[in-house]
Coordinates of C-alpha atoms in Angstrom, one line a residue:
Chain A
X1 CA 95.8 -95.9 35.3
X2 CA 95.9 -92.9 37.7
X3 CA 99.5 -92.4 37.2
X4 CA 100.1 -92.3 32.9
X5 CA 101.9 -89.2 32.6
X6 CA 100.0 -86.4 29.9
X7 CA 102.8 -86.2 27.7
X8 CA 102.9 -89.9 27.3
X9 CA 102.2 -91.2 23.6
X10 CA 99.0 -93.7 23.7
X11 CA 98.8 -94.2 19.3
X12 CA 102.5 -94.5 18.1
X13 CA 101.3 -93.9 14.5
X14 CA 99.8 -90.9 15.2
X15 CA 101.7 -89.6 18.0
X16 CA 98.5 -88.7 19.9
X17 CA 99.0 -88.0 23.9
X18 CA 97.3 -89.0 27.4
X19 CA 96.5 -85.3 27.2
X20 CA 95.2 -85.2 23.6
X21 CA 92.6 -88.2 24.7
X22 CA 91.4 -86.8 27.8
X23 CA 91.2 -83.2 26.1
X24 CA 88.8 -85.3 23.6
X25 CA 86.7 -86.4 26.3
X26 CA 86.1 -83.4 27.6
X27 CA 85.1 -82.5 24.4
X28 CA 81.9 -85.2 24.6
X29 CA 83.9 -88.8 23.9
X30 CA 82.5 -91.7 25.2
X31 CA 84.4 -94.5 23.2
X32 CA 86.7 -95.5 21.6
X33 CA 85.3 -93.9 18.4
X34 CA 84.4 -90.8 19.5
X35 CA 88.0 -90.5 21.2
X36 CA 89.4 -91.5 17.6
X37 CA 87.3 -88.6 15.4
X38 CA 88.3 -86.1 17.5
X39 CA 92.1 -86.9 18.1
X40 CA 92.8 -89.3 15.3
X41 CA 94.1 -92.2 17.8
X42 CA 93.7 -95.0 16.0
X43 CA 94.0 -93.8 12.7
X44 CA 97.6 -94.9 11.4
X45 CA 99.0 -98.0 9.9
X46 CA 98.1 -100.3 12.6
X47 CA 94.9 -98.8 12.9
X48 CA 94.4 -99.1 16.7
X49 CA 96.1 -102.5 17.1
X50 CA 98.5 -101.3 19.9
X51 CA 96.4 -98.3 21.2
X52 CA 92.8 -99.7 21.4
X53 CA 93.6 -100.9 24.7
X54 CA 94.9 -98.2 26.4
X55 CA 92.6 -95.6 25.1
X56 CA 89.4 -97.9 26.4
X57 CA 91.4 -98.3 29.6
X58 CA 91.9 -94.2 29.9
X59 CA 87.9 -93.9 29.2
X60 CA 86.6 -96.3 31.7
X61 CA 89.1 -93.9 34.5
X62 CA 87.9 -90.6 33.1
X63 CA 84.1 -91.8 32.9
X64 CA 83.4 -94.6 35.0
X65 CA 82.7 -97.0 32.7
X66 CA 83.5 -100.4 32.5
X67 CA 85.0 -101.7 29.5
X68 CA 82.3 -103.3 27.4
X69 CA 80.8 -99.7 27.5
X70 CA 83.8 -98.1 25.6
X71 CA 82.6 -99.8 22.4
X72 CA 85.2 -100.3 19.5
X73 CA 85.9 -99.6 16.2
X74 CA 84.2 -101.0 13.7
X75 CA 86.3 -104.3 12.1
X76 CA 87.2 -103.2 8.2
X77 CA 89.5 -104.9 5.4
X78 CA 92.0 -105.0 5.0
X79 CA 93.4 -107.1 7.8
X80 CA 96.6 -105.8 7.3
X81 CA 98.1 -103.2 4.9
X82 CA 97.7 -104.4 1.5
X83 CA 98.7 -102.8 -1.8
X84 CA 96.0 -101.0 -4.3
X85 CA 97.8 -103.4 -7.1
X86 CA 97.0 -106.0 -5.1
X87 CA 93.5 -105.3 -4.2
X88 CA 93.1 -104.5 -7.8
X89 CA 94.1 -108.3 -9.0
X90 CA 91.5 -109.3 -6.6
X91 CA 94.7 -111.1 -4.7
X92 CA 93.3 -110.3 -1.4
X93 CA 90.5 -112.7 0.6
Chain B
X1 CA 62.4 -81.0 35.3
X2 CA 60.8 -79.7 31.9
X3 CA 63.3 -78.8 29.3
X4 CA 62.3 -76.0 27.8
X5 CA 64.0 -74.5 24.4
X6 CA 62.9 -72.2 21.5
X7 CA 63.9 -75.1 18.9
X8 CA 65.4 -78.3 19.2
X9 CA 67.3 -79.8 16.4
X10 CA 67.6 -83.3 15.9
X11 CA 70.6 -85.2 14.5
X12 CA 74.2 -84.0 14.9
X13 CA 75.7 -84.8 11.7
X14 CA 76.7 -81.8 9.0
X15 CA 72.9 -80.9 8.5
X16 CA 72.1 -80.6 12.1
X17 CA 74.8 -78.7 13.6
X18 CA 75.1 -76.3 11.0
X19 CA 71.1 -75.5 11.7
X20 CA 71.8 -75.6 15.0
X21 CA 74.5 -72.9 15.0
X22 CA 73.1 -70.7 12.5
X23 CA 69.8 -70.7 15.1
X24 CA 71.8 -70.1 18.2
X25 CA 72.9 -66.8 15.9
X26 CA 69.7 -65.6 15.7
X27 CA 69.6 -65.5 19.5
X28 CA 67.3 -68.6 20.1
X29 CA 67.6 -71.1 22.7
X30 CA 68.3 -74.4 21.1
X31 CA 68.7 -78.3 21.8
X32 CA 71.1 -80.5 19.6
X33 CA 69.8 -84.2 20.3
X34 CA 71.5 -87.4 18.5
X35 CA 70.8 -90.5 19.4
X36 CA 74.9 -91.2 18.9
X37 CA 77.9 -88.9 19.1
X38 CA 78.2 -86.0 17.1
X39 CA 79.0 -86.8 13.6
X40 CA 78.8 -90.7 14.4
X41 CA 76.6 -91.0 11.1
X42 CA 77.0 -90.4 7.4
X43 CA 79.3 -87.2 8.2
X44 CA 82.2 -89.4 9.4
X45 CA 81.8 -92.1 6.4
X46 CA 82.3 -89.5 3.8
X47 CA 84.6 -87.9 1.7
X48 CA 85.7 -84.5 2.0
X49 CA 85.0 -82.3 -0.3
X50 CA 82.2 -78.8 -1.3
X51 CA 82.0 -79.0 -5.1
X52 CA 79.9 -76.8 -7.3
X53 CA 81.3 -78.6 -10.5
X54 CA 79.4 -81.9 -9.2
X55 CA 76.0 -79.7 -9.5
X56 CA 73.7 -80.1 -12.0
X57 CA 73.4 -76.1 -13.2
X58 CA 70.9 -74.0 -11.4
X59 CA 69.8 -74.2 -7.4
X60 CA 72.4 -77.2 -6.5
X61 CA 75.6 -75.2 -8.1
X62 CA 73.9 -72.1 -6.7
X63 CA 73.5 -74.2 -3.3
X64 CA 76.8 -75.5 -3.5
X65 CA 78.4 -71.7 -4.6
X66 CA 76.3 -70.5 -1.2
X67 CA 78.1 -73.1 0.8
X68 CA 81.3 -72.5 -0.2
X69 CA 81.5 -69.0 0.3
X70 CA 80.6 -69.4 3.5
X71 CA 83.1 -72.6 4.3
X72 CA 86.0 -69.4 3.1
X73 CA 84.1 -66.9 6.0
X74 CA 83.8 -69.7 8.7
X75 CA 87.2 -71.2 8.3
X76 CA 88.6 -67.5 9.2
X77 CA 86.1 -66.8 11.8
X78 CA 85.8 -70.1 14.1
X79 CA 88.2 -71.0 16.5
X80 CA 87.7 -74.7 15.8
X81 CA 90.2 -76.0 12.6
X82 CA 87.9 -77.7 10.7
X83 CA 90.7 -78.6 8.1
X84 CA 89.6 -76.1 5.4
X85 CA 91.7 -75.8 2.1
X86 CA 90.3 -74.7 -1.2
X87 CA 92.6 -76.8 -3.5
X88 CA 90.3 -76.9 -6.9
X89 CA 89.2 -79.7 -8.6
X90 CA 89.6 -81.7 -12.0
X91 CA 87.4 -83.9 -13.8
X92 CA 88.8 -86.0 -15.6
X93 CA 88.0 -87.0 -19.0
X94 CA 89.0 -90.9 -20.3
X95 CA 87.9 -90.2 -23.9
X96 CA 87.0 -87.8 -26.4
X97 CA 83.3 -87.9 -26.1
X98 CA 83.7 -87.1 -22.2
X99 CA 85.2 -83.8 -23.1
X100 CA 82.8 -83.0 -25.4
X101 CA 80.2 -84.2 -22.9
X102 CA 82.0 -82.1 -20.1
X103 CA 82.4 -79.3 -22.5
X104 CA 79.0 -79.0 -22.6
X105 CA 78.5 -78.9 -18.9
X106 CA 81.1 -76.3 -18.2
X107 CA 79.3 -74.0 -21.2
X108 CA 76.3 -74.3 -19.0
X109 CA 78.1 -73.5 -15.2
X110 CA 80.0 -70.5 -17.5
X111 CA 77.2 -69.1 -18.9
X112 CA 76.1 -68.5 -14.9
X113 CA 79.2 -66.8 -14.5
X114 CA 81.1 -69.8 -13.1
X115 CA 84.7 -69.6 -13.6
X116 CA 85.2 -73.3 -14.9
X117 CA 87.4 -74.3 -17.8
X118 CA 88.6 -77.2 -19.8
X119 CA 92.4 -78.4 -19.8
X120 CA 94.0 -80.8 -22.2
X121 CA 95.7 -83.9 -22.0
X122 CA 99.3 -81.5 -21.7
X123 CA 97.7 -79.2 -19.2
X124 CA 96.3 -81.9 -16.8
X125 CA 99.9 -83.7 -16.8
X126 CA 101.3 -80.2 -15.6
X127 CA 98.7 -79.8 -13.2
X128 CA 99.3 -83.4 -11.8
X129 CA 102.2 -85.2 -12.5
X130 CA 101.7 -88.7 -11.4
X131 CA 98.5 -88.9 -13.8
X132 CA 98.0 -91.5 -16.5
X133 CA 99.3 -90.1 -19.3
X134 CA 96.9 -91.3 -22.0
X135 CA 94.1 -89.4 -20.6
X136 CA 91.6 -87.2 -23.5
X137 CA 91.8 -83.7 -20.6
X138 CA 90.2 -82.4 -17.9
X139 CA 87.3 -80.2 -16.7
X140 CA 89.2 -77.6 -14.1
X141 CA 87.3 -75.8 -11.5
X142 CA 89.4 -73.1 -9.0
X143 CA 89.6 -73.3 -5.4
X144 CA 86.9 -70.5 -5.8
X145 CA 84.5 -73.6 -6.7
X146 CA 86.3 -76.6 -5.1
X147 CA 87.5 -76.4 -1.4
X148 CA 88.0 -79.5 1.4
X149 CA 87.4 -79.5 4.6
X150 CA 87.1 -82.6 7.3
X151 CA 83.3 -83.7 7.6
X152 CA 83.2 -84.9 10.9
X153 CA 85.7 -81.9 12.4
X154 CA 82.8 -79.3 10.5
X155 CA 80.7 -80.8 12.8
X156 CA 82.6 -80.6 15.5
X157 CA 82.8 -76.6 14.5
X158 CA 79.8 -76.1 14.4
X159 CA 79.0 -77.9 17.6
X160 CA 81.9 -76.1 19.6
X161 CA 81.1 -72.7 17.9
X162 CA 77.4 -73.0 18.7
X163 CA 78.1 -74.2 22.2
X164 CA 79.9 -70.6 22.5
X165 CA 76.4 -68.7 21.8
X166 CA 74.1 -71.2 24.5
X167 CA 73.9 -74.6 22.2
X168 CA 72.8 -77.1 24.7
X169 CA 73.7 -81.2 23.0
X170 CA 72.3 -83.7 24.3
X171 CA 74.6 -87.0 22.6
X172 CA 73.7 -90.7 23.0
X173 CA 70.2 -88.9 23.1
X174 CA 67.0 -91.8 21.6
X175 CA 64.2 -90.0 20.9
X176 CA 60.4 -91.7 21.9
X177 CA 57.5 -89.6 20.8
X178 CA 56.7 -86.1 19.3
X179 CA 53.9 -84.8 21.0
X180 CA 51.8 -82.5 18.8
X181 CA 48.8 -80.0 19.9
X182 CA 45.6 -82.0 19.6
X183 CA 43.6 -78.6 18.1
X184 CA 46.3 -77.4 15.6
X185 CA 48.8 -79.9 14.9
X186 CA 51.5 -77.8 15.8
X187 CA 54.9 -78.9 17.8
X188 CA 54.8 -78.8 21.7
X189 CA 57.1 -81.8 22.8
X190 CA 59.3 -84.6 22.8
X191 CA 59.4 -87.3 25.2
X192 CA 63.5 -88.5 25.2
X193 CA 65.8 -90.4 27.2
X194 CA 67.3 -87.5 28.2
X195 CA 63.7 -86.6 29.6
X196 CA 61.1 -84.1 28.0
X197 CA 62.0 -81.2 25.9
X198 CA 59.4 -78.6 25.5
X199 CA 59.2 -76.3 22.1
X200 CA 57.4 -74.8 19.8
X201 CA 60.0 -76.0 17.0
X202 CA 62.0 -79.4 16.0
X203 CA 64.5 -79.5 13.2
X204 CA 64.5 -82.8 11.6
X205 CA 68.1 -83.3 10.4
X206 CA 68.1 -86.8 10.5
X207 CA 69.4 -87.4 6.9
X208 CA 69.0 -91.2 6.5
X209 CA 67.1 -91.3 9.8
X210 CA 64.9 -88.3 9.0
X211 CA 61.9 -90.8 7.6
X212 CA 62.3 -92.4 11.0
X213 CA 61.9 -88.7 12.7
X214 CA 59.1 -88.3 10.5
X215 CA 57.0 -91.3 11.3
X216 CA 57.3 -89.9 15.1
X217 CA 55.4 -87.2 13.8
X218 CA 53.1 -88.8 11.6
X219 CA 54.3 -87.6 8.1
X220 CA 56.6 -89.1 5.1
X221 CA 59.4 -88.5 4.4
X222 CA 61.1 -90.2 1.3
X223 CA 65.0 -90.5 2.6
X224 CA 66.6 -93.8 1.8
X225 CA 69.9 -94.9 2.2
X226 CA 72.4 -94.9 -0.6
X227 CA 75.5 -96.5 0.3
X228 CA 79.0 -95.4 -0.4
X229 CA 82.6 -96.7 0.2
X230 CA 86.2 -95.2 0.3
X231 CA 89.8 -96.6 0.7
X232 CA 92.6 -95.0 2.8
X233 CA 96.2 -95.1 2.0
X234 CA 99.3 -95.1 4.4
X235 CA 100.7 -91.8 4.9
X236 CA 102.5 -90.9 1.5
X237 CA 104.0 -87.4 0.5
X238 CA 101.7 -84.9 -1.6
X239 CA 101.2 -86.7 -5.2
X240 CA 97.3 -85.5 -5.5
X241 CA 97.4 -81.9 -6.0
X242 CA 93.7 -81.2 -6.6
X243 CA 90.5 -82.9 -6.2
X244 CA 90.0 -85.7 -8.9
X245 CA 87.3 -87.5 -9.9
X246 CA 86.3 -89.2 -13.3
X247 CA 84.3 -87.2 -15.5
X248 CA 82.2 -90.9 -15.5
X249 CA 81.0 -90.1 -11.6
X250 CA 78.3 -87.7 -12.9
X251 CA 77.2 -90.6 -15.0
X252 CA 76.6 -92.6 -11.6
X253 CA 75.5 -89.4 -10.1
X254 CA 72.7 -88.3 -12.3
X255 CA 71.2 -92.0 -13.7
X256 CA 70.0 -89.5 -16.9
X257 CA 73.6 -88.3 -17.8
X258 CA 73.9 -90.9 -21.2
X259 CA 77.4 -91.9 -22.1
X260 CA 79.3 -95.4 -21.7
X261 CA 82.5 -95.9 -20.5
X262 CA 84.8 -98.6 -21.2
X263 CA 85.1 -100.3 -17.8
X264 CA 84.9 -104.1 -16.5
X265 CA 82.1 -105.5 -15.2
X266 CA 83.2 -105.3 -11.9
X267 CA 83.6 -101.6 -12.0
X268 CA 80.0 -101.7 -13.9
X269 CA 78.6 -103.8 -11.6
X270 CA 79.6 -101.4 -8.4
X271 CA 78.7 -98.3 -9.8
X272 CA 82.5 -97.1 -9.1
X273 CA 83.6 -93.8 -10.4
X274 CA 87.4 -93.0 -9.5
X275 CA 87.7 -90.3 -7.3
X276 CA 91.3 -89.2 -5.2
X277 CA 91.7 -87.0 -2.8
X278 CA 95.1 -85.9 -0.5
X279 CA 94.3 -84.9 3.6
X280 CA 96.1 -82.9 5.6
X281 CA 97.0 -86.0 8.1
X282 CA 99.0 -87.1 4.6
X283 CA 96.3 -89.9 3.8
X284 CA 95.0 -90.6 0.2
X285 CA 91.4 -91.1 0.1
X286 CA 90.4 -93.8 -2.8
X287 CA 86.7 -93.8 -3.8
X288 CA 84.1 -94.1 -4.5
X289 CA 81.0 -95.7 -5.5
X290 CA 77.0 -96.0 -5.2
X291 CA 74.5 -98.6 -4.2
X292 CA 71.6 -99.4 -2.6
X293 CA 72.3 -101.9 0.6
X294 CA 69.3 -100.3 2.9
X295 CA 71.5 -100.0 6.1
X296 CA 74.1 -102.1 5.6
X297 CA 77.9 -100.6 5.6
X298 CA 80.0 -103.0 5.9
X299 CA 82.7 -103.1 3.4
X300 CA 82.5 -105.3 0.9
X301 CA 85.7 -106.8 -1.1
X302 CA 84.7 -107.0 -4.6
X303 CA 84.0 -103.1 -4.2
X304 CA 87.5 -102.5 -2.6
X305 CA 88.8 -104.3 -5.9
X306 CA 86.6 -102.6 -8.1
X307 CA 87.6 -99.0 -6.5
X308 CA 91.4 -99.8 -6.6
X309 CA 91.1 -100.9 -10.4
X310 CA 89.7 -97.9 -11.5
X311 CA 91.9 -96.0 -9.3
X312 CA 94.6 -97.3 -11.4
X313 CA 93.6 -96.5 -14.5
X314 CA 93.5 -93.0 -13.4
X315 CA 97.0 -93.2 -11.2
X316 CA 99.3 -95.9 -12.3
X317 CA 101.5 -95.2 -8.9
X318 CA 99.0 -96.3 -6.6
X319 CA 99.8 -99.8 -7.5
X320 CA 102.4 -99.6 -4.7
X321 CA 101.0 -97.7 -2.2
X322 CA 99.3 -99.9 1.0
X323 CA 95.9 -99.0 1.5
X324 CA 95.3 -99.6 5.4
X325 CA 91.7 -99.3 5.9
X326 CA 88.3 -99.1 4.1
X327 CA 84.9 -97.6 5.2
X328 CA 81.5 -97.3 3.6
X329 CA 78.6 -95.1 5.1
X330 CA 75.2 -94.2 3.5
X331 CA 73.8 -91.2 1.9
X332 CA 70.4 -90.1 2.9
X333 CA 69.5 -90.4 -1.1
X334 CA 66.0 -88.3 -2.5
X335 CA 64.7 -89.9 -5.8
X336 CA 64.6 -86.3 -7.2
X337 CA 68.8 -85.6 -6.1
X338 CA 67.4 -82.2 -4.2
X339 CA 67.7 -81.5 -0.3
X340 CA 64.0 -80.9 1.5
X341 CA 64.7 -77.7 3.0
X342 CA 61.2 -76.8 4.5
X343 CA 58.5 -76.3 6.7
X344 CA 55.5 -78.8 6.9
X345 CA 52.1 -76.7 6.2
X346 CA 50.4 -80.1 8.2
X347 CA 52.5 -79.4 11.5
X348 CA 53.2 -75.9 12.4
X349 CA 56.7 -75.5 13.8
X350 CA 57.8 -78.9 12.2
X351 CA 60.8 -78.6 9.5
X352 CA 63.1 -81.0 7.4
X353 CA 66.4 -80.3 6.3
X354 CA 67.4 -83.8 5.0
X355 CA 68.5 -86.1 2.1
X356 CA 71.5 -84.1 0.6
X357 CA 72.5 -87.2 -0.7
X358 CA 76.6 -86.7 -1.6
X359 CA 76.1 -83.0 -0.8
X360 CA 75.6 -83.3 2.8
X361 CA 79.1 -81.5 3.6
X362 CA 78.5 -79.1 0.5
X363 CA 75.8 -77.9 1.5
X364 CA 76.0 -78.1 5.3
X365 CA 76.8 -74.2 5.8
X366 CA 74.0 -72.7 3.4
X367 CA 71.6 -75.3 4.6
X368 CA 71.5 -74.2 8.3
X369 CA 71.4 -70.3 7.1
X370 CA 68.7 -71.0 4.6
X371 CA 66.8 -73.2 7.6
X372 CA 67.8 -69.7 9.6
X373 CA 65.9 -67.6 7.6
X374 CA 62.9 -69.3 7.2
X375 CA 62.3 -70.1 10.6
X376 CA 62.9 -66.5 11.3
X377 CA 60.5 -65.6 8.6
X378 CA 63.2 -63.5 6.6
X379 CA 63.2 -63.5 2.8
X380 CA 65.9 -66.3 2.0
X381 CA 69.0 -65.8 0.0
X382 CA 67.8 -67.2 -3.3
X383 CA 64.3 -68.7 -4.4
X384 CA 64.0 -72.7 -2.3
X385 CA 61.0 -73.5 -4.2
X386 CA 62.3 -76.6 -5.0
X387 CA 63.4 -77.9 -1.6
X388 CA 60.1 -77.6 -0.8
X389 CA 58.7 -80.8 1.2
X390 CA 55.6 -79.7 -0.2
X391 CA 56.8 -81.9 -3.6
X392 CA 56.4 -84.9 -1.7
X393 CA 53.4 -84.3 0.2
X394 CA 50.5 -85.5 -2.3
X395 CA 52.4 -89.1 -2.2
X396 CA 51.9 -89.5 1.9
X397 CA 51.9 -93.2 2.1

């Protein structure tokens, strides 16, 4: 991991950086979370499907931390994006 | 080693750092302790938005009036963005009687010299296009009244900004006793994870957690947690222009405000109250609603279906848009809907500032100058009477 470049993207849907997470630990981050709130990695449409990884795997370089300490964010519906109309007719389970 | 600070305030959400800021301003020495990240609590499960036409008239609207000015000052001074943009608000109205209902409410903000104002059902079509178009009006408040700003980045503002006057945090910080002076009662220590801090003052900001806090130091404090949910769109282009909410969510606001709508059960049953907001990262936010669930946040579906059928009553074009996540989050809810803003007259150099309810990012900025003041013994800014703790100290359980 030492060698992912700072201009690299990490979250697609967002467009957030290698530099942009490691300028949010330095701003206190310790997990995936934290990492998220403050650089919005995570955020988009797939919601951290594709990024997750990588972001846990660029906190447990910059902090020493294994990867069961880098937490995760919290499972929420929907699954996968869903319409309000949809959700409204009560079509989703 | 002994920590040693003139105050320490505990809990890092909107409450906390705000106190903690407006201290470090004063030239103190202080501690910000959380027993999570900053903002990991209610702050970051909220919406986004400083109101005063959500205030019931008198000290909240005045409160929320305070706050607001000072959001306008802070998002000029402070380095850290903390997403501020006074966009105004609308109330809508379903039916006749809610205008004359809200009619009444903005003749009582107006007569305080609040610039708010009714708008028919033309008017609110102008003012947003994609509306419903069968809609009675609108109660309009100006971005004087009615600003956004990002909960958890104000946090983060404050946090950053205080950090720039000597604000030491201490995150992922759990908190084991409050020691208190055996003769007087007043503050002395508290024994932490992060070791022992020394001072003569603690903060409690804990907002749901601040009966917790309390019960470290022996007293009540009546905070429980009201639980709230919102739903987030895909990124779409700008088709909310203002704040919107249902005139109805003062009904589930207030339990006193009388007047029925004409909703399903489901939407009865949740307590849901439409309420739409646009971000700056492009994102709709779809709420809302309010229920007791002690500490449980996960989403629940029947609310997500509730939310997204009133929601569509209110804006038909919704019906295509992909929502792509949910969240819920608790309030730190006071039977009486007032903040405690206080000292304790049992334990010298013990205050609360806690259970803001829904106005936790309202009235985040006034809160930590009005905690300022009295813990500097200056005359505060208007009469706090009522956010007295005092009010709730006869009932010590």
């Amino acid at each position: 991991m030492d060698n992912l470049s700072d201009d690299m993207i990490v979250c697609r849907c967002e467009e957030v950086t290698v530099a942009d997470i490691k300028q949010a630990i330095r701003e206190g981050a310790r997990d995936v979370v934290g990492v998220k709130r403050r650089v919005r990695a995570g955020m988009g449409l797939c919601q951290g499907r594709t990024c997750a990884k990588l972001v846990q795997q660029i906190l447990c370089t910059e902090l020493n931390l294994k990867p069961d300490q880098t937490g995760s964010s919290s499972a929420r519906p929907p699954v996968r994006p869903v319409s309000f109309g949809e959700l409204a007719e009560g079509a989703v389970e | 080693m002994m920590k040693i600070y003139d105050a320490v305030v505990i809990g890092a959400g909107a409450i906390g750092t705000s106190v903690a800021y407006h201290l470090c301003r004063e030239g103190m020495k202080v501690a910000l302790l959380d027993h999570g990240d900053i903002a990991g609590g209610s702050s970051s499960h909220c919406d986004a938005v400083a109101l005063i036409c959500d205030k019931e008239p008198g000290i909240d609207t005045t409160m929320g009036q305070a706050s607001i000015d000072l959001y306008n000052e802070y998002a000029d001074k402070f380095d850290y963005d903390f997403e501020y943009d006074a966009k105004g608000c609308l109330y809508i109205c379903e039916t006749e009687p809610e205008m004359v209902a809200a009619e009444r409410y903005a003749k009582a903000q107006q007569a305080n010299g609040y610039p708010l104002r009714m708008v028919d059902n033309k008017e609110l079509c102008e003012m947003e296009p994609y509306i419903a178009k069968d809609l009675a009006g609108g109660l309009y408040t100006p971005p004087s009244g009615a600003v956004s700003v990002c909960p958890y980045k104000v946090c983060f503002a404050f946090t950053e900004e205080g950090k720039k006057l000597g604000l030491d945090v201490f995150t992922y910080c759990t908190i084991h006793a409050i020691r208190l002076n055996p003769a007087d009662h007043s503050v002395e220590s508290l024994d932490t994870s992060c070791g022992t801090f020394s001072t003569k003052r603690i903060i409690n900001c804990a907002g749901v957690w601040a009966s917790d806090i309390g019960k470290l130091a022996g007293i009540y404090i009546p905070v429980q947690p009201r639980k709230g949910m919102n739903l987030i769109s895909e990124k779409v282009s700008k088709i909310v222009n203002h704040k919107l909410l249902e005139f109805g969510y003062m009904m589930s606001k207030f339990d006193d405000i009388q007047f029925k709508r004409k909703v399903s059960p489901l939407v009865e049953e949740y307590n849901v109250a439409f309420n739409l907001e646009y971000t700056k990262a492009s994102n709709l936010l779809v709420g809302g609603y309010r229920g007791f669930r002690g500490f449980d946040t996960r989403s629940e579906i029947e609310a997500m279906e509730a939310i997204s059928e009133r929601a569509l009553r209110f804006y038909p074009c919704l019906k295509d848009i992909q929502c792509i996540r949910s969240y819920a989050g608790v309030r730190p809810f006071v039977a009486d809907h007032l903040p405690i803003v206080s000292d304790v007259d049992d334990i010298p150099g013990f205050y609360i500032a806690a259970g803001h309810e829904g106005d936790g990012i309202c009235f985040s900025p006034i809160t930590g100058l009005l905690m300022s003041q009295i813990i500097t013994g200056k005359k505060t800014d208007f009469d706090i009477s009522p956010l007295d703790y005092v009010r709730f100290e006869s009932k010590r359980s």
